Every structure is written in C-alpha cells, then in structure tokens.
Amino acid sequence: MNSTAPPVIFSPKRREAAQQRMLRLQKTGNPANFLSADVAQDILERLAFFRFIPAKALLMGDLSGILTAGLSDLGAIVTAVDPFEFNLEAPWPLSGFDFIACLFTLDTVNDLPGVLIHQRHALSEGGLAINTLAGAGSLPILRDVMLAADGPRPAPRLHPQIDVRAGGQLLQRAGYASPVVDTCSFHVRYGKLETLIHDVRAQGLSNVLADPGPPLSVSSLEIARSAFAERADSQGRVTETFEILTLSGWQGAAHS
C-alpha cells in the first residue's frame, strides 16, 4: 500500500526549539522584528484596499503587535495564537473566522497544502486568509557565505523556499477562491555576519531541517566571516535581501 504522507523535510522538534528561541530573543531590548512589522502594515493596507473590515480574526506570528493593534482599532475580535498551541497539520480546532493571517509561521510545515486546506476550513463563508513566507530569493548573501564555508561538501544550511508560481499552485490546490500571490524584497545592511544570523534567529527563520548537516567548525566560521566581509561596500556594510511572498485567498465564491 502506497503511503500518502508528505516527506519529512523539517523537524517539528527543531522548529519548536527555534520558535522558543525566537520568543526569548523578542523579549530582549530592541528585538529584530522588521519583517513582521513590514508585512503587518502591508496587510492592513491590503484590507483597506479591499474595503474589508474583519469582525473575527485569527493571527499567528504578529511579532510587532502592529496587526493586532490595527485590527482591534477596526473593531475586530482578535485571537492571537502560538503556532504550537495545536497541530497545524491536523484539522484546526478553531473556526468561524472571517480573517486569518499567518506571518512567517507556515514556512517550515511539512504538509503546506494540507495546512492551507485546514486554514480555509477555519474561515467562515466569504472569509479572507493572508499568509506571508520567506520566498525564493531570500538570504542570497548568507547562502553564498555558507557555501564558501562548507567548501566542496556543502551542508543544507538554509531552507528550500517557495516562488510565486508554486505559491499560486498551492492556493489553487487548497481550494481558495480568487487566489493572489505576489512578492517584494526587503533589503537590510549589516556590518557583521553575526548580526545577520541573530536577526534571522530572532525572526524564526533559522535552520529547522530534519537533516541540517554538521555544525560549522571554528575554521569554517572564519571562512564564512571572510566571505561576508569580501561583499562589503565602501562603508563596510553588506546588503542582504529578504524576499517576502504573500499568499491570499477567499473562502467561498470568487471575489473581484
């Protein structure tokens, strides 16, 4: 009998550990949450463009609190949950929401099509879901310096990522009406490799692969630092790219 279980690409235990580390780092002074803040503002602008005022919203990953505050100001009843409060890859125990937003919380589930289906079932008729993920094209500098550090035997240091075409196919497969996928790039300048890695960890984007490969040795880390420094501009800064992929779709009949 053939198994229909999705391949295990990500480790749930490592994913939860990375999430807990992210939450600890978010409690420190001036935490890195610029991705969450940017997409939260973008989502509020999208809702204004749609002239859609949610009455009951479910949020995951709103690190900055901007989206929660904005929806509350609109009069919505907001339920904010930790993605580990229940199994995202099983039928969700929550339902009846006319708006669901997941900010960088679905990047590392093993059955993303299944999660999107469960999410759609948690929407009421005419409800809207918006998901943001780190899209293909994210972290090219970090990817290059890790390849340089590993030499002829590269280890899997960064996650596989989804592009616009794959995102559209996922929404269609999950049964969303009027699916829309778009992408934008967010550029951040860094003086040190360690600061970039800290920001990646603080925003829950670190490696949670089931087979992450061996840790970097001291000598390999020095190679990575040197490779990073070689990419610096005249001011000693390296510009890294975070590509944000946004997936949105409706429950029920198509919307114009």
Short mmCIF file of N, CA and C in Angstrom, two decimals, residues 37-143:
data_model
loop_
_atom_site.label_atom_id
_atom_site.label_comp_id
_atom_site.label_asym_id
_atom_site.label_seq_id
_atom_site.Cartn_x
_atom_site.Cartn_y
_atom_site.Cartn_z
N ALA A 37 6.84 43.55 11.23
CA ALA A 37 6.30 44.91 11.23
C ALA A 37 5.94 45.36 9.82
N ASP A 38 6.81 45.05 8.86
CA ASP A 38 6.56 45.47 7.48
C ASP A 38 5.33 44.78 6.90
N VAL A 39 5.23 43.47 7.09
CA VAL A 39 4.10 42.76 6.49
C VAL A 39 2.80 43.07 7.25
N ALA A 40 2.88 43.36 8.55
CA ALA A 40 1.68 43.73 9.30
C ALA A 40 1.09 45.01 8.72
N GLN A 41 1.93 46.00 8.46
CA GLN A 41 1.45 47.25 7.88
C GLN A 41 0.90 47.00 6.47
N ASP A 42 1.58 46.14 5.72
CA ASP A 42 1.13 45.81 4.37
C ASP A 42 -0.24 45.14 4.40
N ILE A 43 -0.45 44.25 5.34
CA ILE A 43 -1.75 43.55 5.43
C ILE A 43 -2.86 44.54 5.76
N LEU A 44 -2.60 45.48 6.66
CA LEU A 44 -3.61 46.49 6.98
C LEU A 44 -3.95 47.33 5.74
N GLU A 45 -2.94 47.63 4.95
CA GLU A 45 -3.19 48.39 3.72
C GLU A 45 -3.99 47.56 2.71
N ARG A 46 -3.72 46.25 2.65
CA ARG A 46 -4.49 45.39 1.76
C ARG A 46 -5.96 45.34 2.18
N LEU A 47 -6.19 45.22 3.48
CA LEU A 47 -7.57 45.19 3.97
C LEU A 47 -8.30 46.50 3.64
N ALA A 48 -7.60 47.62 3.75
CA ALA A 48 -8.20 48.90 3.39
C ALA A 48 -8.51 48.96 1.90
N PHE A 49 -7.59 48.42 1.08
CA PHE A 49 -7.82 48.40 -0.37
C PHE A 49 -9.05 47.55 -0.72
N PHE A 50 -9.17 46.39 -0.04
CA PHE A 50 -10.32 45.51 -0.26
C PHE A 50 -11.62 46.07 0.34
N ARG A 51 -11.48 47.09 1.19
CA ARG A 51 -12.60 47.61 1.97
C ARG A 51 -13.23 46.48 2.78
N PHE A 52 -12.35 45.70 3.36
CA PHE A 52 -12.76 44.52 4.13
C PHE A 52 -12.41 44.76 5.60
N ILE A 53 -13.44 44.83 6.43
CA ILE A 53 -13.24 45.05 7.86
C ILE A 53 -13.62 43.77 8.59
N PRO A 54 -12.64 43.02 9.06
CA PRO A 54 -12.93 41.75 9.73
C PRO A 54 -13.68 41.97 11.04
N ALA A 55 -14.54 41.01 11.35
CA ALA A 55 -15.23 41.02 12.65
C ALA A 55 -14.54 40.10 13.64
N LYS A 56 -13.99 38.98 13.13
CA LYS A 56 -13.37 37.98 13.99
C LYS A 56 -12.10 37.49 13.29
N ALA A 57 -10.94 37.77 13.88
CA ALA A 57 -9.67 37.49 13.21
C ALA A 57 -8.82 36.54 14.04
N LEU A 58 -8.08 35.68 13.32
CA LEU A 58 -7.11 34.76 13.92
C LEU A 58 -5.74 35.13 13.40
N LEU A 59 -4.79 35.37 14.31
CA LEU A 59 -3.45 35.79 13.92
C LEU A 59 -2.40 34.86 14.48
N MET A 60 -1.36 34.61 13.66
CA MET A 60 -0.17 33.88 14.10
C MET A 60 1.06 34.64 13.60
N GLY A 61 2.03 34.83 14.49
CA GLY A 61 3.31 35.41 14.09
C GLY A 61 3.37 36.92 14.05
N ASP A 62 2.44 37.61 14.70
CA ASP A 62 2.47 39.07 14.70
C ASP A 62 3.44 39.55 15.77
N LEU A 63 4.74 39.44 15.50
CA LEU A 63 5.76 39.75 16.50
C LEU A 63 5.73 41.22 16.91
N SER A 64 5.46 42.10 15.99
CA SER A 64 5.49 43.53 16.29
C SER A 64 4.25 44.01 17.02
N GLY A 65 3.14 43.26 16.91
CA GLY A 65 1.88 43.68 17.50
C GLY A 65 1.12 44.69 16.67
N ILE A 66 1.69 45.11 15.54
CA ILE A 66 1.06 46.14 14.72
C ILE A 66 -0.26 45.65 14.13
N LEU A 67 -0.29 44.42 13.65
CA LEU A 67 -1.51 43.91 13.03
C LEU A 67 -2.61 43.72 14.07
N THR A 68 -2.24 43.19 15.23
CA THR A 68 -3.21 43.00 16.31
C THR A 68 -3.84 44.34 16.69
N ALA A 69 -2.99 45.36 16.88
CA ALA A 69 -3.49 46.68 17.26
C ALA A 69 -4.36 47.29 16.16
N GLY A 70 -3.91 47.14 14.90
CA GLY A 70 -4.67 47.72 13.80
C GLY A 70 -6.04 47.10 13.64
N LEU A 71 -6.13 45.77 13.77
CA LEU A 71 -7.42 45.10 13.66
C LEU A 71 -8.32 45.44 14.84
N SER A 72 -7.73 45.53 16.02
CA SER A 72 -8.51 45.91 17.19
C SER A 72 -9.09 47.31 17.02
N ASP A 73 -8.30 48.22 16.45
CA ASP A 73 -8.79 49.58 16.19
C ASP A 73 -9.96 49.59 15.22
N LEU A 74 -10.00 48.58 14.34
CA LEU A 74 -11.11 48.47 13.38
C LEU A 74 -12.34 47.82 14.01
N GLY A 75 -12.21 47.37 15.26
CA GLY A 75 -13.34 46.75 15.95
C GLY A 75 -13.37 45.25 15.88
N ALA A 76 -12.31 44.64 15.35
CA ALA A 76 -12.29 43.18 15.23
C ALA A 76 -12.01 42.53 16.57
N ILE A 77 -12.58 41.36 16.78
CA ILE A 77 -12.23 40.50 17.90
C ILE A 77 -11.05 39.66 17.44
N VAL A 78 -9.89 39.86 18.07
CA VAL A 78 -8.65 39.25 17.60
C VAL A 78 -8.25 38.11 18.52
N THR A 79 -8.00 36.94 17.92
CA THR A 79 -7.45 35.80 18.63
C THR A 79 -6.03 35.57 18.13
N ALA A 80 -5.04 35.78 18.99
CA ALA A 80 -3.63 35.58 18.62
C ALA A 80 -3.17 34.27 19.25
N VAL A 81 -2.66 33.35 18.43
CA VAL A 81 -2.25 32.04 18.94
C VAL A 81 -0.80 31.76 18.56
N ASP A 82 -0.16 30.99 19.41
CA ASP A 82 1.16 30.44 19.11
C ASP A 82 0.95 29.28 18.14
N PRO A 83 1.75 29.17 17.07
CA PRO A 83 1.54 28.07 16.11
C PRO A 83 1.74 26.70 16.71
N PHE A 84 2.24 26.61 17.95
CA PHE A 84 2.41 25.31 18.59
C PHE A 84 1.32 25.02 19.62
N GLU A 85 0.28 25.86 19.65
CA GLU A 85 -0.83 25.59 20.55
C GLU A 85 -1.66 24.41 20.07
N PHE A 86 -1.57 24.11 18.77
CA PHE A 86 -2.23 22.93 18.22
C PHE A 86 -1.47 22.50 16.99
N ASN A 87 -1.77 21.32 16.50
CA ASN A 87 -1.09 20.76 15.34
C ASN A 87 -1.64 21.39 14.07
N LEU A 88 -0.85 22.25 13.43
CA LEU A 88 -1.30 22.92 12.22
C LEU A 88 -1.61 21.94 11.09
N GLU A 89 -0.96 20.77 11.11
CA GLU A 89 -1.11 19.82 10.01
C GLU A 89 -2.26 18.85 10.21
N ALA A 90 -3.02 19.03 11.29
CA ALA A 90 -4.26 18.28 11.53
C ALA A 90 -5.42 19.28 11.42
N PRO A 91 -6.67 18.81 11.30
CA PRO A 91 -7.79 19.76 11.27
C PRO A 91 -7.73 20.73 12.45
N TRP A 92 -7.88 22.01 12.17
CA TRP A 92 -7.74 23.02 13.21
C TRP A 92 -8.93 22.98 14.17
N PRO A 93 -8.68 23.12 15.47
CA PRO A 93 -9.78 23.13 16.44
C PRO A 93 -10.49 24.48 16.51
N LEU A 94 -10.04 25.44 15.72
CA LEU A 94 -10.62 26.78 15.70
C LEU A 94 -11.32 27.01 14.37
N SER A 95 -12.42 27.75 14.39
CA SER A 95 -13.15 28.02 13.14
C SER A 95 -14.03 29.25 13.32
N GLY A 96 -14.69 29.63 12.22
CA GLY A 96 -15.63 30.74 12.27
C GLY A 96 -15.00 32.11 12.15
N PHE A 97 -13.77 32.18 11.63
CA PHE A 97 -13.09 33.46 11.47
C PHE A 97 -13.33 34.01 10.06
N ASP A 98 -13.55 35.32 9.98
CA ASP A 98 -13.67 35.91 8.64
C ASP A 98 -12.35 36.46 8.14
N PHE A 99 -11.30 36.37 9.00
CA PHE A 99 -9.96 36.76 8.56
C PHE A 99 -8.93 35.95 9.34
N ILE A 100 -7.95 35.39 8.61
CA ILE A 100 -6.83 34.68 9.21
C ILE A 100 -5.55 35.18 8.57
N ALA A 101 -4.58 35.50 9.39
CA ALA A 101 -3.27 35.92 8.88
C ALA A 101 -2.19 35.13 9.61
N CYS A 102 -1.29 34.53 8.84
CA CYS A 102 -0.15 33.80 9.39
C CYS A 102 1.12 34.45 8.85
N LEU A 103 1.89 35.04 9.74
CA LEU A 103 3.10 35.78 9.35
C LEU A 103 4.33 34.91 9.63
N PHE A 104 4.91 34.39 8.57
CA PHE A 104 6.14 33.60 8.65
C PHE A 104 6.01 32.42 9.63
N THR A 105 4.84 31.80 9.67
CA THR A 105 4.65 30.65 10.55
C THR A 105 4.40 29.36 9.77
N LEU A 106 4.19 29.46 8.46
CA LEU A 106 3.91 28.26 7.67
C LEU A 106 5.10 27.85 6.80
N ASP A 107 6.22 28.56 6.93
CA ASP A 107 7.39 28.27 6.09
C ASP A 107 7.95 26.87 6.30
N THR A 108 7.80 26.33 7.49
CA THR A 108 8.50 25.09 7.82
C THR A 108 7.57 23.97 8.25
N VAL A 109 6.33 23.99 7.78
CA VAL A 109 5.45 22.83 7.97
C VAL A 109 5.74 21.84 6.85
N ASN A 110 5.61 20.56 7.13
CA ASN A 110 5.91 19.54 6.12
C ASN A 110 4.79 19.36 5.10
N ASP A 111 3.56 19.63 5.51
CA ASP A 111 2.41 19.46 4.61
C ASP A 111 1.74 20.81 4.41
N LEU A 112 2.38 21.70 3.67
CA LEU A 112 1.82 23.03 3.47
C LEU A 112 0.48 23.00 2.74
N PRO A 113 0.29 22.18 1.70
CA PRO A 113 -1.04 22.13 1.08
C PRO A 113 -2.12 21.73 2.09
N GLY A 114 -1.82 20.75 2.95
CA GLY A 114 -2.79 20.33 3.94
C GLY A 114 -3.09 21.43 4.94
N VAL A 115 -2.06 22.16 5.37
CA VAL A 115 -2.27 23.25 6.33
C VAL A 115 -3.15 24.34 5.71
N LEU A 116 -2.93 24.65 4.45
CA LEU A 116 -3.74 25.67 3.79
C LEU A 116 -5.20 25.22 3.68
N ILE A 117 -5.42 23.94 3.48
CA ILE A 117 -6.80 23.42 3.46
C ILE A 117 -7.44 23.56 4.83
N HIS A 118 -6.71 23.17 5.89
CA HIS A 118 -7.25 23.31 7.24
C HIS A 118 -7.52 24.78 7.56
N GLN A 119 -6.65 25.65 7.09
CA GLN A 119 -6.85 27.09 7.31
C GLN A 119 -8.13 27.56 6.63
N ARG A 120 -8.33 27.11 5.39
CA ARG A 120 -9.55 27.53 4.66
C ARG A 120 -10.80 27.06 5.38
N HIS A 121 -10.75 25.85 5.94
CA HIS A 121 -11.92 25.33 6.66
C HIS A 121 -12.18 26.12 7.94
N ALA A 122 -11.16 26.79 8.47
CA ALA A 122 -11.34 27.60 9.68
C ALA A 122 -11.96 28.96 9.37
N LEU A 123 -12.08 29.28 8.08
CA LEU A 123 -12.70 30.53 7.67
C LEU A 123 -14.21 30.37 7.53
N SER A 124 -14.94 31.42 7.85
CA SER A 124 -16.36 31.45 7.55
C SER A 124 -16.55 31.78 6.07
N GLU A 125 -17.75 31.59 5.57
CA GLU A 125 -18.03 31.88 4.16
C GLU A 125 -17.73 33.35 3.87
N GLY A 126 -16.96 33.58 2.79
CA GLY A 126 -16.57 34.93 2.44
C GLY A 126 -15.36 35.46 3.19
N GLY A 127 -14.74 34.59 3.99
CA GLY A 127 -13.58 34.99 4.76
C GLY A 127 -12.31 35.05 3.92
N LEU A 128 -11.33 35.75 4.44
CA LEU A 128 -10.06 36.00 3.74
C LEU A 128 -8.89 35.48 4.56
N ALA A 129 -7.95 34.82 3.89
CA ALA A 129 -6.70 34.39 4.52
C ALA A 129 -5.54 35.06 3.81
N ILE A 130 -4.58 35.54 4.59
CA ILE A 130 -3.34 36.10 4.06
C ILE A 130 -2.18 35.45 4.79
N ASN A 131 -1.27 34.87 4.02
CA ASN A 131 -0.09 34.22 4.58
C ASN A 131 1.17 34.85 4.00
N THR A 132 2.15 35.10 4.85
CA THR A 132 3.44 35.58 4.35
C THR A 132 4.51 34.55 4.67
N LEU A 133 5.43 34.37 3.72
CA LEU A 133 6.53 33.42 3.87
C LEU A 133 7.81 34.06 3.35
N ALA A 134 8.93 33.50 3.77
CA ALA A 134 10.20 33.90 3.18
C ALA A 134 10.31 33.23 1.82
N GLY A 135 10.23 34.02 0.76
CA GLY A 135 10.16 33.46 -0.58
C GLY A 135 11.51 33.15 -1.19
N ALA A 136 11.46 32.46 -2.31
CA ALA A 136 12.67 32.14 -3.06
C ALA A 136 13.39 33.44 -3.40
N GLY A 137 14.67 33.46 -3.19
CA GLY A 137 15.45 34.68 -3.38
C GLY A 137 15.85 35.32 -2.06
N SER A 138 15.34 34.77 -0.96
CA SER A 138 15.72 35.30 0.36
C SER A 138 17.14 34.86 0.73
N LEU A 139 17.83 35.74 1.43
CA LEU A 139 19.13 35.48 2.05
C LEU A 139 20.20 34.95 1.06
N PRO A 140 20.37 35.59 -0.09
CA PRO A 140 21.38 35.10 -1.03
C PRO A 140 22.81 35.26 -0.50
N ILE A 141 23.07 36.31 0.26
CA ILE A 141 24.42 36.50 0.81
C ILE A 141 24.73 35.41 1.82
N LEU A 142 23.81 35.18 2.74
CA LEU A 142 24.02 34.14 3.75
C LEU A 142 24.19 32.78 3.09
N ARG A 143 23.43 32.53 2.07
CA ARG A 143 23.54 31.25 1.36
C ARG A 143 24.94 31.11 0.73
#
